[in-house]
PDB file of C-alpha atoms and ligand atoms in Angstrom:
ATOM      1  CA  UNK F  17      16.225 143.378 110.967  1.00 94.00           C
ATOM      2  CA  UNK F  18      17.855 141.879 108.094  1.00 96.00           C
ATOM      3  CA  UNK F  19      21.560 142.997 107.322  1.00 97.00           C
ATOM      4  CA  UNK F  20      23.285 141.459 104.031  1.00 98.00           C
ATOM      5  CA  UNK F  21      26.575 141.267 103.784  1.00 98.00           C
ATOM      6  CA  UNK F  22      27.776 140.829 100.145  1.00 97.00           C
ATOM      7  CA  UNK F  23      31.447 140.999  99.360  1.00 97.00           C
ATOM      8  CA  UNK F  24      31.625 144.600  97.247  1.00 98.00           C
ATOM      9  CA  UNK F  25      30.025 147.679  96.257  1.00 98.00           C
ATOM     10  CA  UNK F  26      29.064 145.861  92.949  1.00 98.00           C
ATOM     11  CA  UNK F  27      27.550 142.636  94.593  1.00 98.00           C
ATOM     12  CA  UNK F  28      25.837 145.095  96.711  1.00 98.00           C
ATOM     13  CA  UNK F  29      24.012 147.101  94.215  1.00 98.00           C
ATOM     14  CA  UNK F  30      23.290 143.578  92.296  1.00 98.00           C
ATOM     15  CA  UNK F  31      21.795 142.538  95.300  1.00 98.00           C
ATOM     16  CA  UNK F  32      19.299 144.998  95.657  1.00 98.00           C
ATOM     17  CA  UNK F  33      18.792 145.852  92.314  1.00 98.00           C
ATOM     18  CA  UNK F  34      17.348 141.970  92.550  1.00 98.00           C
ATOM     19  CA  UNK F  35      15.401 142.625  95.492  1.00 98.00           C
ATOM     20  CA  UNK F  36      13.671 145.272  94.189  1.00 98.00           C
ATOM     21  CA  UNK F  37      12.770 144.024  90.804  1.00 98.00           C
ATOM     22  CA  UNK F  38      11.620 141.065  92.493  1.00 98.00           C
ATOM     23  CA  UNK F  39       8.811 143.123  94.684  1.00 98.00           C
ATOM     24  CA  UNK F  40       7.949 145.278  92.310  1.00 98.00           C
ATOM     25  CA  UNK F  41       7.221 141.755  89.634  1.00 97.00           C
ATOM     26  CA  UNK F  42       5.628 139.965  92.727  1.00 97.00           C
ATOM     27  CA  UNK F  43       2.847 143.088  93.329  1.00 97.00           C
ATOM     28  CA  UNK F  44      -0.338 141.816  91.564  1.00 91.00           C
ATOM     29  CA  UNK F  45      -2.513 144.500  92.510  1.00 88.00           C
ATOM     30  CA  UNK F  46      -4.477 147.291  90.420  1.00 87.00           C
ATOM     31  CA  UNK F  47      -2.684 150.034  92.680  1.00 95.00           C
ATOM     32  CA  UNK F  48       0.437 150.954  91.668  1.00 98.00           C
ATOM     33  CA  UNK F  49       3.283 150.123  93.408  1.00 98.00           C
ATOM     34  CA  UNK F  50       4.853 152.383  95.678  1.00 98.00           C
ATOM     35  CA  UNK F  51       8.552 152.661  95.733  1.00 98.00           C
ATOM     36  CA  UNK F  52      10.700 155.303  97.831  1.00 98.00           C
ATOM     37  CA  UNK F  53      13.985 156.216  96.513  1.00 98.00           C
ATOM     38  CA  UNK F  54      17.518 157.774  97.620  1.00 98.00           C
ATOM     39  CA  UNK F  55      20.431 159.896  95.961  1.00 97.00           C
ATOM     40  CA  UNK F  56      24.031 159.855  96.662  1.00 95.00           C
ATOM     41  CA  UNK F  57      26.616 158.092  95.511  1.00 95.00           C
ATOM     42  CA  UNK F  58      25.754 154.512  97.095  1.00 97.00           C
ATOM     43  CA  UNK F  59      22.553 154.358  95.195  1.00 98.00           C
ATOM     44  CA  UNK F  60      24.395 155.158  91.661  1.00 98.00           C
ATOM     45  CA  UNK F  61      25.291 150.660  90.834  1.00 98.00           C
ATOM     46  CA  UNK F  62      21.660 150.021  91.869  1.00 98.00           C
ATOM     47  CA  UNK F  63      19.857 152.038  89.367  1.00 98.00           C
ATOM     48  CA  UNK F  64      22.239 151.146  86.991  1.00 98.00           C
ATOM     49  CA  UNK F  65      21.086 147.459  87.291  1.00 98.00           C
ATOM     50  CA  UNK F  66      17.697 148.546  87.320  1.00 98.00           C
ATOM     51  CA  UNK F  67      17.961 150.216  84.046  1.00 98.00           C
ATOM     52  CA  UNK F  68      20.040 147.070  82.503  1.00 98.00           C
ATOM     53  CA  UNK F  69      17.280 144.685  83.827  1.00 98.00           C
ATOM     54  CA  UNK F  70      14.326 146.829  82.478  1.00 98.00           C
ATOM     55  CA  UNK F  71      16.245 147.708  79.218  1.00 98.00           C
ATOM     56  CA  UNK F  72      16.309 144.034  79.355  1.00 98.00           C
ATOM     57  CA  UNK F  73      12.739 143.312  80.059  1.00 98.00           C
ATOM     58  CA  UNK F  74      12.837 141.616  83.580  1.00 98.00           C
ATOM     59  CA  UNK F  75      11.446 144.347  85.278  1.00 98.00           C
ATOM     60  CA  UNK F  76       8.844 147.194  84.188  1.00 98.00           C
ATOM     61  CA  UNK F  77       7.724 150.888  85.600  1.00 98.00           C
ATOM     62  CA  UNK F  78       4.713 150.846  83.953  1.00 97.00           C
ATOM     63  CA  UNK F  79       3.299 150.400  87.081  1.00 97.00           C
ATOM     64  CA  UNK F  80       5.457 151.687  89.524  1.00 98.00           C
ATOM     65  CA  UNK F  81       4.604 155.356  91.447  1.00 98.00           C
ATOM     66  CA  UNK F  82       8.662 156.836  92.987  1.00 98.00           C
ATOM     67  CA  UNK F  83       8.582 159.453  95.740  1.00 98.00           C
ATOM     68  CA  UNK F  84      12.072 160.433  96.265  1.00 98.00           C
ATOM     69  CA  UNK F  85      13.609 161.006  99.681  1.00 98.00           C
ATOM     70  CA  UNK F  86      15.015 164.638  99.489  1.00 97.00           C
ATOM     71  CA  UNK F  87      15.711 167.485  97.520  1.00 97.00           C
ATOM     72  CA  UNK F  88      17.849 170.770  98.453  1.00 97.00           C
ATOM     73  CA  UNK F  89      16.173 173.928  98.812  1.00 97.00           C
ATOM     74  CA  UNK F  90      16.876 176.430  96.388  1.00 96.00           C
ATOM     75  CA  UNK F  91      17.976 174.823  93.481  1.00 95.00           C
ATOM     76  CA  UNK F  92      16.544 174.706  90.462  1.00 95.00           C
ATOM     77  CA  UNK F  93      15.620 171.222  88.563  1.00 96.00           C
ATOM     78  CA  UNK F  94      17.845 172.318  86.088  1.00 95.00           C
ATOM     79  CA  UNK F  95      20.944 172.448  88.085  1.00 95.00           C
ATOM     80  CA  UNK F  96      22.988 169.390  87.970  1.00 95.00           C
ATOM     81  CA  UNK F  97      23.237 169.136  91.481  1.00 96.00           C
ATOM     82  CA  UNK F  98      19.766 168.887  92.234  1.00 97.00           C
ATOM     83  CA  UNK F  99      18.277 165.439  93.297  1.00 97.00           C
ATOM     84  CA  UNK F 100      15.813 165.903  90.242  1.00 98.00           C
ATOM     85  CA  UNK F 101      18.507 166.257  88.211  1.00 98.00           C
ATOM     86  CA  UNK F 102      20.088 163.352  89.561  1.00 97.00           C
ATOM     87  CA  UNK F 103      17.434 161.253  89.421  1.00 98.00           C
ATOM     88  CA  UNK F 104      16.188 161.669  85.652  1.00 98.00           C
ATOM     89  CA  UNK F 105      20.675 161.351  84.832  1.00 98.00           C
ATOM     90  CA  UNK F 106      20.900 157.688  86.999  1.00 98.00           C
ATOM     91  CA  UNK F 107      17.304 156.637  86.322  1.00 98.00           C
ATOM     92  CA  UNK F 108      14.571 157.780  84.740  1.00 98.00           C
ATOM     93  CA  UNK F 109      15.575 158.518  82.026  1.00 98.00           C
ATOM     94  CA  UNK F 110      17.014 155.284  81.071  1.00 98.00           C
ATOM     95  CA  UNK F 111      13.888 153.352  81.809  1.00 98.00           C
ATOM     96  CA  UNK F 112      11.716 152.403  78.806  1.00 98.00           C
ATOM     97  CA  UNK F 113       8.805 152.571  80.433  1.00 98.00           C
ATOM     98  CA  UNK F 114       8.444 154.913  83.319  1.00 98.00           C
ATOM     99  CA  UNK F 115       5.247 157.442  83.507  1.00 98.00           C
ATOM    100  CA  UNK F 116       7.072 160.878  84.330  1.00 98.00           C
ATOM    101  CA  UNK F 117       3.479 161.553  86.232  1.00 98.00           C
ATOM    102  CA  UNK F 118       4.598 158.655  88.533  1.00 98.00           C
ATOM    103  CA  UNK F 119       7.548 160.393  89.070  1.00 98.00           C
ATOM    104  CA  UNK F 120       7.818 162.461  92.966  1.00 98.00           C
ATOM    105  CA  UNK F 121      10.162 164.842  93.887  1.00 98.00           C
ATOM    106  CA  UNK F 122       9.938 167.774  96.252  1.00 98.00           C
ATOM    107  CA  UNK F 123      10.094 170.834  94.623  1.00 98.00           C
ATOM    108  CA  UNK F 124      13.122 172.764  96.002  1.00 97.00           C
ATOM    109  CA  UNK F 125      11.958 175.733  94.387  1.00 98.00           C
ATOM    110  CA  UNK F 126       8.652 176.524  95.973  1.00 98.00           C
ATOM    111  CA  UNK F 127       7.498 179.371  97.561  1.00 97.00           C
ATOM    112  CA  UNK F 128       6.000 177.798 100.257  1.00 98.00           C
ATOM    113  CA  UNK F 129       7.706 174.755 101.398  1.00 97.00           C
ATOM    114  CA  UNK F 130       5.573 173.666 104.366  1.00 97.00           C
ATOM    115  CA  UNK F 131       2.833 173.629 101.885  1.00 98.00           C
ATOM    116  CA  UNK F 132       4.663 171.487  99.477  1.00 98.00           C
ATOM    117  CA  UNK F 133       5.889 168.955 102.387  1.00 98.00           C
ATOM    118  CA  UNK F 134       2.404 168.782 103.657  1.00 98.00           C
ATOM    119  CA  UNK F 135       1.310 167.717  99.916  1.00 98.00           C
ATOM    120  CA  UNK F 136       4.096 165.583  99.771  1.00 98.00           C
ATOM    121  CA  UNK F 137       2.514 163.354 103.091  1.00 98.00           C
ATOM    122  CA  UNK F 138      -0.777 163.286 101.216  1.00 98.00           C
ATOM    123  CA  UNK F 139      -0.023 162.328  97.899  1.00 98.00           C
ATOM    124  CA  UNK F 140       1.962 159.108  99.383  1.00 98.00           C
ATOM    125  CA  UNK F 141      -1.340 158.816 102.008  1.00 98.00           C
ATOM    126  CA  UNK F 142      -3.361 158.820  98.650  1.00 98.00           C
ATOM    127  CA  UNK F 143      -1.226 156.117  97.449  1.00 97.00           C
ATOM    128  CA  UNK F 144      -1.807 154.146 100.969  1.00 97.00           C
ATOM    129  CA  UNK F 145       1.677 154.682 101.660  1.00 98.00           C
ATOM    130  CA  UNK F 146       4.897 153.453 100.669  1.00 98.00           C
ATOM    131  CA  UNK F 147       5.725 150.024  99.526  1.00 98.00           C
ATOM    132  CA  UNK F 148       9.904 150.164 100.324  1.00 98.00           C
ATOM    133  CA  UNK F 149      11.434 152.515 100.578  1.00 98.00           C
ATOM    134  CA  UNK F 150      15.046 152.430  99.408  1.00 98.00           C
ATOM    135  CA  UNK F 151      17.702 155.109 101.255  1.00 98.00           C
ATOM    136  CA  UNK F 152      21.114 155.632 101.836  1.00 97.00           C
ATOM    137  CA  UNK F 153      22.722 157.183 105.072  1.00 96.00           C
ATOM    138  CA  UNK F 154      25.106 160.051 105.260  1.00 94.00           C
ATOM    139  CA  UNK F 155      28.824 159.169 107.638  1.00 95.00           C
ATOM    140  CA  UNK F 156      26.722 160.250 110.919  1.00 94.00           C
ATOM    141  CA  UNK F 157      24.257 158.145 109.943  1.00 95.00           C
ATOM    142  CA  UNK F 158      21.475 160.837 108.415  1.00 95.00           C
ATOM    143  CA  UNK F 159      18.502 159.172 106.882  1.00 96.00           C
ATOM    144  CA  UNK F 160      17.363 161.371 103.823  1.00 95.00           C
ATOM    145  CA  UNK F 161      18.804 164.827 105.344  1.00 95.00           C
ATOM    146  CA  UNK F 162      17.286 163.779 108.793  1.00 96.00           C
ATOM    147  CA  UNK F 163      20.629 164.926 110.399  1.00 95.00           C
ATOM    148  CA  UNK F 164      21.328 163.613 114.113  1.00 96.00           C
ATOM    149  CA  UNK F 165      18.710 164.988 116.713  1.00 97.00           C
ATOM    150  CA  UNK F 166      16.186 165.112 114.111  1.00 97.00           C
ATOM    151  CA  UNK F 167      12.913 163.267 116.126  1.00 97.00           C
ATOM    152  CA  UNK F 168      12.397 159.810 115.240  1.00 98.00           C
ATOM    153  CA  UNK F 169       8.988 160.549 114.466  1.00 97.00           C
ATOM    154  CA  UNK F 170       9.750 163.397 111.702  1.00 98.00           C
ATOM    155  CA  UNK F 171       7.228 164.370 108.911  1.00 98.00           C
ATOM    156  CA  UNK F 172       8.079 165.314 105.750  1.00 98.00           C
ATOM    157  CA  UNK F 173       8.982 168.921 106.613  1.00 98.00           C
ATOM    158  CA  UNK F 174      12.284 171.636 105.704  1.00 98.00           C
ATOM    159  CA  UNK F 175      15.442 170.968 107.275  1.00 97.00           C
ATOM    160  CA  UNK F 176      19.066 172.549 108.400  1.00 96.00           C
ATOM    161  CA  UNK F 177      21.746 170.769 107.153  1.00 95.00           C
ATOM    162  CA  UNK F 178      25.187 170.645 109.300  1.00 93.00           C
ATOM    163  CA  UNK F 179      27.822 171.562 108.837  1.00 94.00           C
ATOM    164  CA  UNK F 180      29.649 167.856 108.798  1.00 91.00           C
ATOM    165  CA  UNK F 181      27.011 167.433 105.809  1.00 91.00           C
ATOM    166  CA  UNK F 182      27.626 170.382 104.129  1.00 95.00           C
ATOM    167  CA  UNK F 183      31.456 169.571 104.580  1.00 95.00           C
ATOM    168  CA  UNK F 184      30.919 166.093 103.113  1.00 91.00           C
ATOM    169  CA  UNK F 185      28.451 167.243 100.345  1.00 93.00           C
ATOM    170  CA  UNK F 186      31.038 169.819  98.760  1.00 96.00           C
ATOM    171  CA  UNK F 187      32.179 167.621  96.959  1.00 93.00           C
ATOM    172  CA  UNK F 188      29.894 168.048  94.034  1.00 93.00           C
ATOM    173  CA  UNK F 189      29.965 172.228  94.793  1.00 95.00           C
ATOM    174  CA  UNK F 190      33.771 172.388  93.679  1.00 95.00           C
ATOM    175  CA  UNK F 191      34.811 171.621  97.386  1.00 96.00           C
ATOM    176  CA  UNK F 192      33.271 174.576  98.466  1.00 96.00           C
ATOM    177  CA  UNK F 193      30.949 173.518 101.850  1.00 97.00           C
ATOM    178  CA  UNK F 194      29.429 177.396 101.124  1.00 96.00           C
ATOM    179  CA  UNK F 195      28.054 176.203  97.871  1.00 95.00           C
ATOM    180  CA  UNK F 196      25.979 173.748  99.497  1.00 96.00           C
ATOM    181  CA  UNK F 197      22.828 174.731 100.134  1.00 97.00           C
ATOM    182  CA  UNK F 198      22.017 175.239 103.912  1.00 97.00           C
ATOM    183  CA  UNK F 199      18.210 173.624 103.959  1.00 97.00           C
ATOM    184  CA  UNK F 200      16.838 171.068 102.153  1.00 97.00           C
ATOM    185  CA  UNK F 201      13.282 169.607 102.019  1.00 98.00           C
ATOM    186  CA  UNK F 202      13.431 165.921 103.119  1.00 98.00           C
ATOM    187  CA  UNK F 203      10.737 163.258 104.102  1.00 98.00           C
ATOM    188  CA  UNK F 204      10.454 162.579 108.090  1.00 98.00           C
ATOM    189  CA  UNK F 205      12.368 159.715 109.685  1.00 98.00           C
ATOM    190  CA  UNK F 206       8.511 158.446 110.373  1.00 98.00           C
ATOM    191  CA  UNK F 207       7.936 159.028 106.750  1.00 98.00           C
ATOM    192  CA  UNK F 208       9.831 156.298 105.713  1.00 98.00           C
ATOM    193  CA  UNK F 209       9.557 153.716 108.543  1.00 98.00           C
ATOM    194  CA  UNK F 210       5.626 154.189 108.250  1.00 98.00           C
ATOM    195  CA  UNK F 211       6.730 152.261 104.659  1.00 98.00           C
ATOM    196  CA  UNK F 212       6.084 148.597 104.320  1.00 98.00           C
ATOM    197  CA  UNK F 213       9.643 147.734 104.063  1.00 98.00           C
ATOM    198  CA  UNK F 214      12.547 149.400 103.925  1.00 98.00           C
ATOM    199  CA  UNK F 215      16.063 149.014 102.207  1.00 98.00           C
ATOM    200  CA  UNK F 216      19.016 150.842 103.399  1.00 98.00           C
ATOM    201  CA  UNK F 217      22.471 150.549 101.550  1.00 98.00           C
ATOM    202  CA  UNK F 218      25.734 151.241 103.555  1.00 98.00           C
ATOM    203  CA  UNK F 219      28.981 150.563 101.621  1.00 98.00           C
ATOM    204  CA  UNK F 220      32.505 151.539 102.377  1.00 98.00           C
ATOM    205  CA  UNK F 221      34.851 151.939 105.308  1.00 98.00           C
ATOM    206  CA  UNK F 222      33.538 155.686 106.126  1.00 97.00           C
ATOM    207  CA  UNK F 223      30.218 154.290 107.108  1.00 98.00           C
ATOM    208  CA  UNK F 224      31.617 151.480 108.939  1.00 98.00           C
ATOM    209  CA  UNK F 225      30.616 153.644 112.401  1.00 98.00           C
ATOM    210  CA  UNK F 226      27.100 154.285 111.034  1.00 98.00           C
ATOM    211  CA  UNK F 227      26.643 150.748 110.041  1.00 98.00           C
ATOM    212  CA  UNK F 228      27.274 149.509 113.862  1.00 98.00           C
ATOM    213  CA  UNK F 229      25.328 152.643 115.201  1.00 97.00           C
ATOM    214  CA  UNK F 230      22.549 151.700 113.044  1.00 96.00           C
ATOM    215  CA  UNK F 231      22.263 147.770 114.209  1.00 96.00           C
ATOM    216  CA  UNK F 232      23.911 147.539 117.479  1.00 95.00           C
ATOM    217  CA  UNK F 233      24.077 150.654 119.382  1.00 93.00           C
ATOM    218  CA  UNK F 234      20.968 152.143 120.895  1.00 96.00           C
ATOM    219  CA  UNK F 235      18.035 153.143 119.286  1.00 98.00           C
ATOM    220  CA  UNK F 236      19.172 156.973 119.210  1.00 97.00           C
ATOM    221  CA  UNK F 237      17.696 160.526 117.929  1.00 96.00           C
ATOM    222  CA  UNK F 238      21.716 161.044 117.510  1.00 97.00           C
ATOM    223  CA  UNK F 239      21.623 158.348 114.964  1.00 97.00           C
ATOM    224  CA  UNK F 240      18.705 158.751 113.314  1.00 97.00           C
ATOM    225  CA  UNK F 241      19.276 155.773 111.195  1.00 96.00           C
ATOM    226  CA  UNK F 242      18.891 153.282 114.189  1.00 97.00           C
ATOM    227  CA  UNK F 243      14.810 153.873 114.236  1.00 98.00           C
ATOM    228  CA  UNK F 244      14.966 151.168 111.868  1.00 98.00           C
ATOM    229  CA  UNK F 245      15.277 148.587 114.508  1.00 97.00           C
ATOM    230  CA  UNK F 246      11.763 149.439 115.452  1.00 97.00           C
ATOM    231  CA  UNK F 247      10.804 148.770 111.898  1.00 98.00           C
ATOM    232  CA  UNK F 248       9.128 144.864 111.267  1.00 97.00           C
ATOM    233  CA  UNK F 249      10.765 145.044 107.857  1.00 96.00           C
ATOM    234  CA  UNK F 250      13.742 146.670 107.794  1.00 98.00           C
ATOM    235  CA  UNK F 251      17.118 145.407 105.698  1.00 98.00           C
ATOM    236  CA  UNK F 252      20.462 147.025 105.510  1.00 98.00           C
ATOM    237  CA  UNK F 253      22.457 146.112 102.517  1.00 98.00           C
ATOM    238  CA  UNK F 254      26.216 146.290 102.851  1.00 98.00           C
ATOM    239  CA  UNK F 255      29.287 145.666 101.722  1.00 98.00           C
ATOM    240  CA  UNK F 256      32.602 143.943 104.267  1.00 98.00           C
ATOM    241  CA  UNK F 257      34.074 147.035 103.932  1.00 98.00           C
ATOM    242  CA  UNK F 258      31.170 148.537 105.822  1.00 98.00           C
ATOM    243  CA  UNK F 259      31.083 146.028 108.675  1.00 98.00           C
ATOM    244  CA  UNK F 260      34.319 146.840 110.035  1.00 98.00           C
ATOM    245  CA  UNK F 261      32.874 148.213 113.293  1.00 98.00           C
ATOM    246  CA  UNK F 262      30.844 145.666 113.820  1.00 98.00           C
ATOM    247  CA  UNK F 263      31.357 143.253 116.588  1.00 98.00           C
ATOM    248  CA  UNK F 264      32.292 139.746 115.599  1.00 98.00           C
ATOM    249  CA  UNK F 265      29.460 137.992 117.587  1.00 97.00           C
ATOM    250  CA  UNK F 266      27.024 140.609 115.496  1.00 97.00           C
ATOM    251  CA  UNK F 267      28.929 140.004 112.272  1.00 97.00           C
ATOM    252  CA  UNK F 268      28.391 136.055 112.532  1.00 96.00           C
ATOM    253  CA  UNK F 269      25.229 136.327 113.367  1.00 95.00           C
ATOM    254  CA  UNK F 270      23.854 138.092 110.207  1.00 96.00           C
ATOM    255  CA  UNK F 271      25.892 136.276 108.102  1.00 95.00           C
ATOM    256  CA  UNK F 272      24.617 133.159 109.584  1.00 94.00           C
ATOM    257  CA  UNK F 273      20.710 134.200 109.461  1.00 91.00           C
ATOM    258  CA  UNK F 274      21.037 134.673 105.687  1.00 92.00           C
ATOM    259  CA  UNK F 275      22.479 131.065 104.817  1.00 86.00           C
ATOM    260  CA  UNK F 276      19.363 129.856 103.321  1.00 74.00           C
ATOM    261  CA  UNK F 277      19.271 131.537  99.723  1.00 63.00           C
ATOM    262  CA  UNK F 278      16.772 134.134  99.901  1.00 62.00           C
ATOM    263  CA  UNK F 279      15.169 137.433  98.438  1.00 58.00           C
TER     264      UNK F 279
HETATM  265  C1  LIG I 315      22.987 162.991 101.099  1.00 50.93           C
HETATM  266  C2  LIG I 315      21.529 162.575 100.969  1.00 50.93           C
HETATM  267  C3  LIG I 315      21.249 161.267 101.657  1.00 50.93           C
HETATM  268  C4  LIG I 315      22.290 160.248 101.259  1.00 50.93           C
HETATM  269  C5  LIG I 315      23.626 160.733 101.744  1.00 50.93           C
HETATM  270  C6  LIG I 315      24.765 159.747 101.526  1.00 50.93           C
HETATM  271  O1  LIG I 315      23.238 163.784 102.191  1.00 50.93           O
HETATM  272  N1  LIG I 315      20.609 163.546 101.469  1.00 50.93           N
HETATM  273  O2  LIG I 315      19.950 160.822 101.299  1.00 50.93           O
HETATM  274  O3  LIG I 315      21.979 158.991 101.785  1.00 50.93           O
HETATM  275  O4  LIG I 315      23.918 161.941 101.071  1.00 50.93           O
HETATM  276  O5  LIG I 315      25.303 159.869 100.262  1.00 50.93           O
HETATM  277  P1  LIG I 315      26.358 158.889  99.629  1.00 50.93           P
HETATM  278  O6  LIG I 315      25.583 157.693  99.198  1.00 50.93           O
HETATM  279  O7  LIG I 315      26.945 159.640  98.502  1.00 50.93           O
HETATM  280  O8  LIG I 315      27.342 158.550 100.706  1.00 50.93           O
END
């Protein structure tokens, strides 16, 4: 596992803004590529560079395919808290040339969600899978809204959210942890670290415990996050203000693995 310590959010978000536009240029094949993608807040710089650099011609969607991680249950695309509505405000549509058919989200509004989940798995299958997979982590360390005890080996399939989440998630329901919707549809832990690679950005002090659980504690259904140790592939992006639980021998070591300038 790669972990890259840049200095702020900003450097961050430039950092894998970079990475990503340099994968998706270096894929020569006919098949699209395949790229997973997160909400939140920590996500928000990144796709802002992303837009920028294909506004700017250094990167293109023409032939890119997004599945998105998550999506709450019960709201509507139209409602501004929904991760469609999200996505298509920081993202799509900004990009010049993204194919809304490429576009993947799970519909929150269907009337059979195990049904739609199971659709979900096969339309990435039919894709032959996912080439990174870009995420974010919630405070205890939930991947997409694979809260703690979710199985490491999770499909794509409807989940509870907790009520730490639900607390932490008010803030865009008017502080209200009611408001938040109690299930959301969300792709499997498995789901994503079946992906080629995976990118996971943690910035700020509140996800300094997350950070450490996610590279040096155990690998831990409580911390769903830490299956990506098991992953050949995997790299956390962070900022310092992240690493503050880390322990100094871990710190030094992944600043010292990344020395030699690389993408
Ligand atoms: C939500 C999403 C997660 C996201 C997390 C962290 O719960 N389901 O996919 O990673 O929030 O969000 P933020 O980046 O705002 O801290």
């Amino acid at each position: 596992m790669r972990v890259v310590i840049q200095e702020n959010y900003e450097k961050m978000c430039k950092w894998a803004a970079d990475y990503i536009a340099a994968r998706i240029n270096a894929h020569k094949e006919d098949r699209p590529f395949v790229l997973g993608l997160p909400t939140g807040s920590s996500p928000i710089g990144v796709y802002r560079e992303l837009v920028r650099m294909n506004k700017a011609r250094e990167v293109s969607f023409a032939n890119v395919v997004t599945f998105n991680m998550d999506e709450y249950l019960g709201l509507p695309r139209e409602h501004d808290q929904s991760y469609w509505y999200f996505m298509h405000d920081n993202l799509f549509d900004h990009l010049v040339d993204m194919k809304p058919e490429n576009i993947n989200i799970l519909n929150g509004m269907t009337d059979d969600p195990e049904a739609e989940c199971a659709a979900y798995e096969a339309k990435i299958a039919s894709y032959g899978g996912i080439d990174l997979f870009m995420g974010g982590i919630g405070v205890d360390g939930h991947l997409a809204f694979n809260e703690p005890f979710t199985s490491l080996s999770s499909r794509t399939g409807v989940r509870a959210l907790t009520t730490d989440t639900r607390i932490v998630n008010s803030r865009f329901f008017g502080n209200d942890p009611e408001k938040v919707p109690a299930y959301a549809l969300s792709v499997g832990i498995g789901t994503v670290t079946d992906s080629k690679e995976v990118l996971v950005l943690i910035n700020g002090h509140n996800k300094a415990r997350a950070l450490a659980a996610t590279v040096q504690g155990g690998v831990s259904q409580q911390w769903t996050c830490s299956a990506l140790q098991l992953h050949p592939a995997a790299i956390i992006a962070c900022d310092e203000a992240a690493c503050g639980e880390l322990t100094v021998d871990a710190y030094r070591y992944f600043l010292d693995i990344e020395k030699e300038e690389r993408l």
